[in-house]
Amino acid sequence: MARLNLLEETRFEKAPVSVYSDPTAASLAVAKRIADLIRGKQEQGEQAILGLATGATPVKVYAELVRLHREEGLSFKNVITFNLDEYYPMQPDSEQSYVTFMNRNLFDHVDIERENVHIPDGTLSMEEIHDFCLAYEQKITALGGLDLQILGIGRTGHIGFNEPGSAPNSGTRLVTLDDLTRRDASRDFGGKENVPTKAITMGIGTIFKAREIILMAWNQKKAEIVKKAVEGELSSEVPATYLQLSDNVEFVIDVDAASLLTRFDTPWLVKDCIWDNKTIKKAVVWLSQTLKKPVLKLTEDDYNNNGMAQLATEKGPVYHINIDIFNQLQHTITGWPGGKPNADDSQRPERRDPATKRSIIFSPHPDDDVISMGGTFIRLADQGHDVHVAYQTSGNTAVWDDDALRFIEFATDFAKSQGLDTQKLEDLYKNARRFIADKKPNQIDTQELLTVKGLIRKGEAIAGARFAGLPDDHIHFQNLPFYDRGKYSKTPDYEDDILQTMELLQQVKPHQIFAAGDFADPHGTHKVCFDIIHKAMLRLRETEAWTKDCWLWLYRGAWHEFEIHEIEMAVPLSPQEVLRKRHAIFKHQSQKDVPVFPGDDAREFWVRAEERTRETARLYDGLGMAEYEAIEAFVRWKFEEE
Ligand code: F6R
């Protein structure tokens, strides 16, 4: 997608923003700009001085630069680089160091002179840091300043590691990392407690002096902070807002990161819209929520005063629009997630026939089924459908070491109590204990430990699914191989996972599939698990007739819910069902209290699940629908539209 810069559309934006259809397209464009700069300088016999960033965002830019070097002869002989930052303290050869990152992603693969590479030194003593930082700045200045600085943005709004509170004229210095930044880095370090609390970073003032600045951001996860950085007031609370003051900055983002910018999120506020049903629904829900008025009470004035006059004129009178949207919302609500037998289904989310459906719930980890759609799961089983559940991965990374030890001890004691030979188990226990005592952060467990951890989760999943009402032969453990392979390989291949999934689908021949539709984290397990199901179905659709009658419903994981206007099936839960769901979640004991990967949220999973479904019910109520205790939400994936 080319850059849109119609003044009206971008009037909320305080810096130039280019939006691309996906991160790859955007990364190629940025890499091309860097390559053009390097070549331009070469032609003039000059050096190109680049400011570089690390993190997930620029990885594809570097990959493209490496390709340009290998395949199109782009030379880095005239390039001098300065990296934005490095953790402190940090050894350069450590897995997590930015030196390692830069070598792996760029420097090891191009012809740059090593003495031209500069990365803040994480090995200095405290006393040496001040002089080092001054010298870093002076070196940049002596070379005539940075020609181009590329940046990512942290969810705190940091650029480099200039966290909230940083001054606009700050220079290179030692800083303390924000808690959210450390949480975001915790996966790389195997736990937040292993993430350094400090870093050496170029300052905002240093970045500002660059002749060109490109800030990149992809993914929905960045949408909120991008909106603040681009449309928000200048504030040291969001250091990236200072970029609004630069004449040389450009935000290069993908559609997902752009999704909360006014021109995409509420386009009626900035331009004439094409009022298709989706836009109308989104706008009316937005108007109702903004004015805190039920849909049926929205007036002509409400429309006119909130950028929706065009809609009122084109499709009005507004009361008709209100009724239409009210009905659409109303029709998403059903207590019959498998369809209601013998009922008119023309206005229901699911089909009436067949009255008994084969449904399969795919759960990326062994607890997503009950956490995210436990109420619907129980209802499907209660209503007599032939429900299967498939646990896609073992979830063996998310079990505490001491829980694993406890279970090995249990196995040994039990075997001993039965007069069995326990020598092997005792050896295994000793080895596991020794291994755990010396374990480095992020070190991959031994095969035995991975097995024990996987079995712990398997037992919990069986307990949860039985509690929901499934017979044992309807509980499938896929143990998809990509999950363990991904621990060793950065470029996993999913072919066997797809074949395995095709086989299971072919065996069940479902009328309904429920799958986790979390796309915010593109490399996350949920997204990979969805892609596997999706690819399996696409292939089966080429030959298998049953697939044409199979509907795919998406649910969202524990992190966030669909937006109200997107929801196509809303399954209300009674207070009693909320309790039953809670008890199903309780079966996942290894994930209770403090899970190994809590994400951004300190609440336990069952609390998150309840609060989220209560919130959906509250939002429906606010729109003027019936007031329910809780609602689970689903969106249908339509293969036909692909
Ligand atoms: C990296 C840096 C950081 C990152 C930011 C986004 O050198 O200074 O500001 O750019 O934290 O990180 P990712 O790209 O991993 O989301």
XYZ file of C-alpha atoms and ligand atoms in Angstrom:
658
model
C 0.000 0.000 0.000
C 1.479 3.308 -0.979
C 1.665 6.195 1.366
C -1.611 8.012 1.784
C -1.157 11.625 2.510
C -4.428 13.307 1.866
C -4.416 16.200 4.258
C -7.902 15.600 5.562
C -7.255 11.939 6.263
C -4.078 12.519 8.156
C -5.065 15.600 10.054
C -4.773 13.861 13.410
C -1.229 12.723 12.581
C 1.594 14.940 13.726
C 4.350 13.196 11.781
C 4.550 11.644 8.316
C 3.336 8.044 8.328
C 3.662 5.498 5.513
C 1.454 2.457 5.814
C 2.297 -0.823 4.113
C 0.187 -3.911 3.641
C 2.606 -6.103 5.623
C 5.974 -5.991 7.413
C 7.800 -7.600 4.504
C 6.747 -4.952 1.999
C 7.671 -2.231 4.484
C 11.020 -3.831 5.330
C 11.956 -4.139 1.664
C 11.198 -0.446 1.171
C 13.357 0.532 4.151
C 16.188 -1.765 3.043
C 16.061 -0.175 -0.394
C 16.405 3.283 1.110
C 19.415 2.146 3.104
C 20.942 0.490 0.042
C 20.345 3.606 -2.085
C 22.033 5.707 0.561
C 25.045 3.388 0.718
C 25.382 3.304 -3.079
C 24.900 7.060 -3.399
C 27.687 7.652 -0.900
C 29.904 5.127 -2.694
C 29.508 7.004 -5.944
C 30.705 10.156 -4.235
C 33.558 8.353 -2.519
C 31.985 8.993 0.874
C 31.104 6.916 3.882
C 27.536 6.123 4.903
C 26.993 6.564 8.625
C 24.110 4.432 9.826
C 22.344 4.281 13.175
C 21.011 0.763 13.723
C 18.437 -0.853 15.964
C 17.946 -4.384 17.255
C 14.816 -6.266 18.271
C 12.228 -8.131 16.242
C 11.264 -5.171 14.079
C 14.332 -4.657 11.843
C 15.113 -8.346 11.279
C 13.636 -8.429 7.770
C 15.374 -5.188 6.832
C 18.711 -6.772 7.702
C 17.791 -9.989 5.884
C 17.060 -7.974 2.754
C 20.353 -6.063 3.087
C 22.164 -9.403 3.321
C 20.326 -10.558 0.198
C 21.248 -7.365 -1.620
C 24.858 -7.931 -0.626
C 24.880 -11.566 -1.770
C 22.799 -11.312 -4.870
C 23.134 -7.747 -6.059
C 26.650 -6.876 -4.993
C 25.765 -4.258 -2.385
C 29.012 -3.570 -0.555
C 29.286 -2.354 3.029
C 32.945 -1.339 2.725
C 32.042 2.327 3.040
C 29.545 1.813 5.870
C 30.098 2.872 9.462
C 27.463 1.820 11.961
C 26.442 2.927 15.428
C 23.958 0.800 17.292
C 21.407 2.486 19.453
C 21.939 0.506 22.579
C 23.121 -2.470 24.584
C 21.988 -4.000 27.841
C 24.143 -3.300 30.867
C 25.889 -5.317 32.105
C 26.252 -7.589 29.103
C 29.004 -9.768 27.688
C 29.261 -9.395 23.905
C 29.292 -13.152 23.341
C 26.159 -13.717 25.390
C 23.088 -15.063 23.515
C 21.071 -11.991 24.400
C 23.643 -9.312 23.633
C 22.970 -6.868 20.850
C 26.451 -7.674 19.553
C 25.339 -11.275 19.001
C 22.102 -10.052 17.466
C 23.842 -7.735 15.008
C 26.447 -10.324 14.047
C 23.835 -12.978 13.400
C 21.429 -10.797 11.526
C 23.781 -8.581 9.557
C 27.489 -8.175 10.198
C 28.506 -11.847 9.800
C 26.952 -11.891 6.344
C 28.210 -8.683 4.733
C 31.619 -7.175 3.970
C 31.593 -4.454 6.616
C 34.965 -3.623 8.197
C 34.757 -4.691 11.826
C 36.441 -1.501 13.029
C 33.537 0.417 11.472
C 31.009 -1.275 13.755
C 30.102 0.493 17.012
C 27.847 -0.947 19.689
C 27.704 0.405 23.237
C 29.958 -1.673 25.471
C 28.100 -3.628 28.130
C 31.300 -4.800 29.847
C 32.502 -1.429 31.149
C 32.820 -0.658 34.822
C 30.412 1.929 36.169
C 33.229 4.492 36.327
C 34.087 4.061 32.663
C 30.584 4.527 31.303
C 30.443 8.308 31.359
C 33.599 8.753 29.263
C 32.578 5.970 26.929
C 29.243 7.669 26.247
C 30.882 11.007 25.553
C 33.346 9.370 23.182
C 30.448 7.552 21.404
C 28.744 10.887 20.762
C 31.974 12.544 19.698
C 32.763 9.794 17.233
C 29.388 10.264 15.566
C 29.862 14.017 15.444
C 33.429 13.732 14.112
C 32.136 11.615 11.236
C 29.658 14.345 10.350
C 26.656 12.829 12.130
C 24.336 9.967 11.267
C 22.993 9.899 7.725
C 20.135 7.625 8.642
C 18.854 6.286 11.943
C 16.432 3.381 12.027
C 14.290 2.853 15.096
C 11.786 0.443 16.555
C 9.377 1.488 19.260
C 8.845 -0.206 22.587
C 5.397 -0.540 24.094
C 6.438 2.063 26.671
C 6.995 4.469 23.791
C 10.760 4.161 24.109
C 13.070 4.787 21.175
C 16.462 3.261 21.725
C 16.159 2.626 25.418
C 14.960 6.132 26.151
C 12.196 5.180 28.505
C 9.375 7.437 29.743
C 10.848 10.420 31.530
C 13.741 10.827 29.076
C 14.577 14.387 28.103
C 14.323 15.479 24.472
C 17.925 16.674 24.491
C 19.353 13.606 26.245
C 22.649 12.151 25.043
C 24.170 8.683 25.179
C 23.997 7.448 28.753
C 23.263 4.665 31.193
C 19.517 4.257 31.799
C 17.192 2.095 33.862
C 14.820 -0.086 31.881
C 11.111 0.204 32.376
C 9.345 -2.779 33.912
C 7.249 -3.359 30.775
C 10.377 -3.360 28.610
C 11.922 -5.988 30.861
C 8.756 -8.057 30.722
C 8.765 -7.847 26.930
C 12.379 -9.066 26.928
C 11.737 -11.836 29.427
C 11.308 -14.567 26.841
C 14.778 -13.909 25.403
C 16.273 -14.114 28.846
C 14.209 -16.977 30.256
C 12.396 -14.885 32.834
C 12.154 -11.215 33.713
C 14.448 -11.668 36.681
C 17.299 -12.396 34.238
C 16.767 -9.281 32.131
C 19.340 -6.611 33.054
C 17.818 -3.632 34.774
C 19.961 -1.171 32.871
C 21.172 -0.340 29.386
C 23.453 2.095 27.616
C 21.509 3.984 24.984
C 21.954 6.826 22.558
C 19.848 9.744 23.755
C 16.847 11.304 22.091
C 19.092 14.290 21.310
C 21.583 11.951 19.612
C 18.866 10.336 17.507
C 17.460 13.724 16.603
C 20.677 14.847 14.975
C 20.386 12.147 12.295
C 19.682 13.531 8.826
C 16.927 10.979 8.312
C 15.008 8.979 10.915
C 12.815 6.004 10.091
C 10.734 4.510 12.875
C 9.318 1.102 12.018
C 6.533 -0.804 13.758
C 4.581 -3.899 12.817
C 1.854 -5.839 14.462
C -1.278 -5.006 16.362
C 0.693 -5.147 19.600
C 2.245 -1.825 18.604
C -0.981 -0.148 17.445
C -1.731 1.567 20.717
C 1.721 3.054 21.211
C 1.970 4.054 17.532
C -1.274 5.989 17.911
C 0.098 7.792 20.954
C 3.422 8.505 19.240
C 1.811 9.841 16.062
C -1.389 11.487 17.282
C -0.708 12.105 20.971
C 0.443 15.266 22.714
C 4.185 15.758 23.121
C 5.122 14.159 26.361
C 8.130 12.699 28.076
C 5.730 9.919 29.122
C 5.855 8.717 25.509
C 9.379 9.589 24.381
C 8.601 8.722 20.738
C 6.241 11.735 20.612
C 9.355 13.922 20.487
C 9.874 12.635 16.954
C 6.916 14.843 15.996
C 9.323 17.776 16.345
C 11.717 16.464 13.724
C 11.527 17.501 10.072
C 13.347 14.363 9.015
C 11.285 11.620 10.513
C 9.023 9.078 8.876
C 6.979 6.364 10.549
C 6.994 3.254 8.358
C 4.354 0.882 9.679
C 2.142 -1.969 8.581
C -1.655 -1.969 8.525
C -1.871 -3.726 11.868
C 0.327 -1.225 13.675
C -1.662 1.545 11.933
C -5.040 0.126 12.863
C -5.720 2.518 15.732
C -4.771 5.680 13.842
C -7.898 7.784 13.435
C -7.941 7.433 9.650
C -8.217 3.659 9.982
C -9.989 3.190 13.294
C -12.730 5.815 13.006
C -12.350 6.978 9.394
C -15.703 8.809 9.447
C -14.045 11.433 11.634
C -11.662 12.406 8.839
C -13.214 11.663 5.482
C -16.177 10.499 3.480
C -16.512 6.759 3.851
C -17.841 3.968 1.757
C -20.618 2.845 4.059
C -20.619 -0.903 3.730
C -22.292 -2.964 6.437
C -19.047 -3.576 8.335
C -18.243 0.128 8.536
C -21.800 1.020 9.530
C -21.787 -1.568 12.317
C -18.419 -0.426 13.575
C -19.471 3.231 13.495
C -22.812 2.707 15.232
C -21.228 0.561 17.959
C -18.533 3.208 18.361
C -21.125 5.994 18.572
C -23.136 4.103 21.144
C -20.041 3.404 23.225
C -18.647 6.918 22.888
C -21.909 8.557 23.934
C -22.701 5.791 26.431
C -26.181 5.487 24.920
C -27.936 2.311 23.803
C -28.068 1.900 20.020
C -31.815 2.440 19.792
C -31.544 5.814 21.538
C -29.016 7.344 19.123
C -30.398 10.429 17.398
C -29.840 12.311 14.154
C -27.905 14.931 16.147
C -25.683 12.253 17.640
C -24.812 11.087 14.131
C -24.289 14.625 12.814
C -22.115 15.745 15.692
C -19.817 12.747 15.476
C -18.723 12.608 11.861
C -21.569 10.337 10.787
C -23.754 12.877 8.956
C -22.880 11.305 5.620
C -24.128 7.957 6.878
C -27.369 9.529 8.140
C -27.948 11.155 4.747
C -27.024 8.162 2.638
C -28.660 5.390 4.620
C -31.006 7.181 7.024
C -33.343 7.811 8.686
C -31.038 7.022 11.566
C -33.678 5.120 13.501
C -33.727 2.553 10.713
C -29.967 2.265 10.836
C -30.182 1.844 14.595
C -32.779 -0.907 14.321
C -30.819 -2.707 11.644
C -27.621 -2.713 13.724
C -29.529 -3.592 16.891
C -30.978 -6.626 15.103
C -27.606 -7.659 13.749
C -26.108 -7.507 17.238
C -29.095 -9.314 18.684
C -28.715 -12.110 16.141
C -25.146 -12.806 17.210
C -26.430 -13.966 20.609
C -27.173 -17.656 20.895
C -27.305 -20.212 23.645
C -26.916 -22.871 20.921
C -23.322 -22.751 19.698
C -23.916 -25.983 17.772
C -27.126 -24.662 16.212
C -30.667 -24.970 17.597
C -32.462 -28.130 16.441
C -35.905 -27.663 14.871
C -35.675 -23.874 14.961
C -35.634 -21.292 12.205
C -31.940 -20.669 11.689
C -32.116 -17.847 9.171
C -31.129 -15.327 11.856
C -28.902 -17.527 13.962
C -25.108 -17.704 13.871
C -25.043 -21.507 13.440
C -27.031 -23.897 11.261
C -29.816 -26.017 12.630
C -28.752 -29.150 10.739
C -27.426 -31.617 11.434
C -28.970 -31.439 14.887
C -26.043 -33.343 16.338
C -22.809 -31.915 15.072
C -19.301 -33.220 15.154
C -17.297 -30.362 16.651
C -13.589 -30.207 17.227
C -11.973 -27.675 19.483
C -8.317 -27.065 18.720
C -6.419 -25.809 21.735
C -2.873 -24.532 21.009
C -1.763 -25.148 24.598
C -3.450 -27.668 26.869
C -5.587 -25.060 28.637
C -6.708 -22.595 25.960
C -9.890 -24.566 25.333
C -11.290 -24.099 28.819
C -9.798 -20.660 29.469
C -11.058 -19.123 26.264
C -14.239 -21.011 25.477
C -14.855 -23.276 28.455
C -18.508 -22.256 28.741
C -19.212 -22.963 25.079
C -17.259 -26.219 25.304
C -19.420 -27.398 28.206
C -22.603 -26.251 26.443
C -21.728 -28.115 23.241
C -21.186 -31.293 25.242
C -24.351 -30.732 27.330
C -26.399 -30.195 24.180
C -25.364 -33.619 22.938
C -22.949 -32.744 20.163
C -20.145 -35.102 19.300
C -17.368 -32.914 20.672
C -13.669 -33.629 20.256
C -10.792 -31.631 21.616
C -7.298 -31.570 20.130
C -4.412 -30.270 22.183
C -1.990 -29.088 19.556
C 1.198 -28.734 21.582
C 2.418 -30.327 24.765
C 2.881 -26.959 26.501
C 5.952 -28.461 28.144
C 7.850 -25.168 28.404
C 5.347 -23.718 30.822
C 5.808 -25.973 33.844
C 7.971 -25.064 36.814
C 11.051 -27.199 37.409
C 10.102 -28.008 40.991
C 6.703 -29.281 39.863
C 8.484 -31.641 37.461
C 10.717 -32.898 40.282
C 7.728 -33.413 42.529
C 6.063 -35.626 39.932
C 9.201 -37.731 39.398
C 9.407 -38.174 43.159
C 5.775 -39.193 43.190
C 6.339 -41.746 40.430
C 9.311 -43.178 42.334
C 7.508 -43.369 45.664
C 4.465 -44.941 44.104
C 6.531 -47.538 42.253
C 8.414 -48.261 45.486
C 5.154 -48.685 47.409
C 4.137 -51.320 44.856
C 7.390 -53.203 45.273
C 8.611 -52.268 41.765
C 12.244 -51.684 40.818
C 12.837 -47.934 41.111
C 16.545 -47.734 40.288
C 15.978 -46.094 36.887
C 13.552 -43.568 38.316
C 15.907 -42.702 41.142
C 18.757 -42.101 38.675
C 16.500 -40.011 36.526
C 15.486 -37.969 39.548
C 19.089 -37.380 40.591
C 20.072 -36.320 37.071
C 17.094 -34.027 36.767
C 17.887 -32.444 40.105
C 21.500 -31.885 39.157
C 20.531 -30.465 35.777
C 18.033 -28.049 37.317
C 20.512 -26.861 39.934
C 22.953 -25.773 37.184
C 20.382 -24.718 34.636
C 21.107 -21.458 32.788
C 18.309 -19.049 31.977
C 16.569 -20.186 28.799
C 18.519 -23.435 28.681
C 16.457 -26.164 27.023
C 15.382 -28.942 29.380
C 16.602 -32.522 29.071
C 14.365 -34.874 27.134
C 13.239 -36.546 30.361
C 12.225 -33.251 31.933
C 10.377 -32.187 28.800
C 8.515 -35.475 28.887
C 7.572 -35.111 32.543
C 6.416 -31.539 32.003
C 4.393 -32.542 28.963
C 2.771 -35.381 30.914
C 1.843 -33.062 33.760
C -0.014 -30.866 31.326
C -1.528 -33.860 29.581
C -3.031 -35.103 32.840
C -4.470 -31.676 33.542
C -5.948 -31.383 30.063
C -7.603 -34.785 30.375
C -9.083 -33.753 33.720
C -10.374 -30.497 32.210
C -11.885 -32.142 29.121
C -13.500 -34.928 31.175
C -14.925 -32.283 33.465
C -16.409 -30.601 30.393
C -18.062 -33.908 29.567
C -15.885 -35.598 26.952
C -15.230 -39.339 26.739
C -11.524 -40.229 26.721
C -11.463 -41.271 23.069
C -12.526 -37.758 22.071
C -9.469 -36.188 23.710
C -6.581 -35.959 21.251
C -2.997 -35.009 22.017
C -1.334 -33.943 18.824
C 2.053 -33.064 20.296
C 2.771 -31.208 17.076
C 6.465 -31.574 16.326
C 7.067 -27.908 15.443
C 6.749 -27.003 19.111
C 9.825 -28.897 20.284
C 11.659 -28.350 17.025
C 11.170 -24.597 17.434
C 13.235 -24.760 20.601
C 16.278 -25.645 18.512
C 15.627 -24.208 15.101
C 14.796 -20.647 14.179
C 13.337 -21.593 10.802
C 10.978 -24.429 11.556
C 9.055 -26.221 8.891
C 5.434 -27.184 9.448
C 4.815 -29.882 6.872
C 4.473 -32.810 9.284
C 2.279 -30.714 11.578
C -0.043 -30.000 8.678
C -0.185 -33.653 7.624
C -0.910 -34.761 11.161
C -3.700 -32.209 11.456
C -5.179 -33.264 8.104
C -5.271 -36.825 9.360
C -7.136 -35.902 12.533
C -9.605 -33.730 10.657
C -10.193 -36.480 8.153
C -10.870 -38.883 11.010
C -13.372 -36.588 12.775
C -14.875 -34.918 9.665
C -16.196 -32.063 11.786
C -19.118 -29.774 10.997
C -17.555 -27.172 13.247
C -13.958 -26.350 14.083
C -13.098 -24.008 16.916
C -9.578 -22.587 16.686
C -7.604 -19.927 18.508
C -7.548 -16.869 16.270
C -4.859 -14.782 17.895
C -2.956 -12.982 15.236
C -1.394 -10.206 17.294
C 1.775 -12.136 17.964
C 2.916 -13.349 14.531
C 5.565 -15.730 15.818
C 3.558 -16.870 18.793
C 2.390 -20.448 19.168
C -1.273 -19.523 18.700
C -0.678 -18.029 15.282
C 1.434 -20.974 14.152
C -1.237 -23.369 15.429
C -3.915 -21.507 13.514
C -1.850 -21.481 10.318
C -1.424 -25.249 10.576
C -5.187 -25.834 10.841
C -5.830 -23.334 8.083
C -3.350 -24.946 5.697
C -4.667 -28.414 6.569
C -8.215 -27.318 5.774
C -7.231 -25.589 2.544
C -5.622 -28.800 1.328
C -8.546 -30.964 2.423
C -10.962 -28.593 0.731
C -9.436 -29.549 -2.596
C -10.673 -33.126 -2.365
C -13.006 -33.705 0.603
C -16.714 -32.940 0.257
C -17.345 -32.744 4.021
C -15.064 -29.694 4.277
C -17.602 -27.572 2.391
C -20.037 -27.997 5.277
C -17.437 -27.391 7.912
C -17.469 -24.006 9.562
C -14.412 -22.604 11.273
C -15.032 -20.501 14.356
C -12.260 -18.434 15.905
C -11.955 -17.755 19.576
C -9.364 -15.530 21.195
C -6.771 -16.536 23.751
C -6.394 -15.289 27.281
C -4.916 -11.948 26.212
C -7.582 -9.959 24.421
C -11.053 -10.260 22.962
C -12.542 -9.462 19.572
C -14.040 -6.041 19.173
C -17.801 -5.968 19.578
C -18.555 -5.092 15.961
C -16.504 -8.083 14.803
C -18.291 -10.701 16.911
C -20.452 -13.104 14.902
C -21.451 -15.521 17.642
C -21.921 -14.460 21.261
C -22.602 -17.320 23.642
C -24.036 -16.103 26.958
C -23.099 -17.965 30.134
C -25.263 -18.264 33.194
C -23.670 -17.627 36.608
C -23.698 -21.402 37.085
C -21.850 -21.982 33.824
C -19.254 -19.382 34.739
C -18.582 -21.413 37.879
C -18.343 -24.690 35.958
C -15.925 -23.099 33.553
C -13.858 -21.862 36.481
C -13.643 -25.386 37.828
C -12.539 -26.701 34.431
C -9.746 -24.089 34.412
C -8.778 -25.119 37.950
C -7.865 -28.550 36.610
C -4.782 -26.901 35.098
C -2.941 -26.824 38.380
C 0.498 -26.206 36.888
C -0.807 -22.925 35.457
C -2.427 -21.733 38.654
C -1.148 -19.086 41.057
C 1.933 -17.972 39.111
C 2.271 -19.481 35.639
C 5.720 -19.693 34.039
C 4.579 -17.341 31.257
C 2.102 -14.912 32.762
C 2.481 -12.402 29.910
C 1.589 -8.822 30.726
C -1.102 -9.628 33.139
C -0.715 -10.396 36.824
C -4.179 -11.955 37.107
C -4.623 -15.700 37.195
C -6.052 -17.263 34.044
C -9.473 -17.990 35.512
C -9.755 -14.390 36.705
C -8.781 -13.056 33.291
C -11.258 -15.383 31.620
C -14.081 -14.280 33.898
C -13.318 -10.600 33.728
C -13.025 -10.705 29.971
C -16.308 -12.514 29.403
C -18.054 -10.258 31.949
C -16.705 -7.244 30.079
C -18.143 -8.536 26.790
C -21.496 -9.025 28.523
C -21.266 -5.508 29.938
C -20.521 -4.054 26.509
C -23.516 -5.863 24.979
C -25.650 -4.561 27.804
C -24.372 -1.032 27.177
C -25.489 -1.268 23.552
C -28.983 -2.032 24.767
C -28.939 -5.824 24.521
C -30.051 -8.138 27.317
C -27.859 -8.172 30.418
C -26.017 -11.479 30.821
C -23.563 -12.686 33.431
C -20.855 -13.372 30.831
C -20.434 -13.862 27.090
C -17.910 -15.873 25.062
C -17.273 -14.450 21.620
C -16.491 -16.002 18.241
C -15.787 -14.865 14.706
C -16.279 -17.061 11.686
C -13.403 -17.630 9.267
C -14.764 -17.738 5.754
C -12.718 -19.834 3.351
C -15.003 -18.795 0.517
C -13.784 -15.216 0.780
C -10.113 -16.095 0.414
C 16.558 -1.799 19.971
C 15.902 -0.713 20.708
C 14.465 -0.746 21.093
C 13.563 -1.549 20.156
C 12.148 -1.574 20.710
C 11.231 -2.446 19.869
O 17.869 -1.477 19.638
O 16.520 0.221 21.012
O 13.987 0.580 21.150
O 13.587 -0.981 18.880
O 12.163 -2.070 22.003
O 11.626 -3.762 19.967
P 10.997 -4.886 19.018
O 11.432 -4.528 17.637
O 11.658 -6.166 19.474
O 9.544 -4.832 19.196
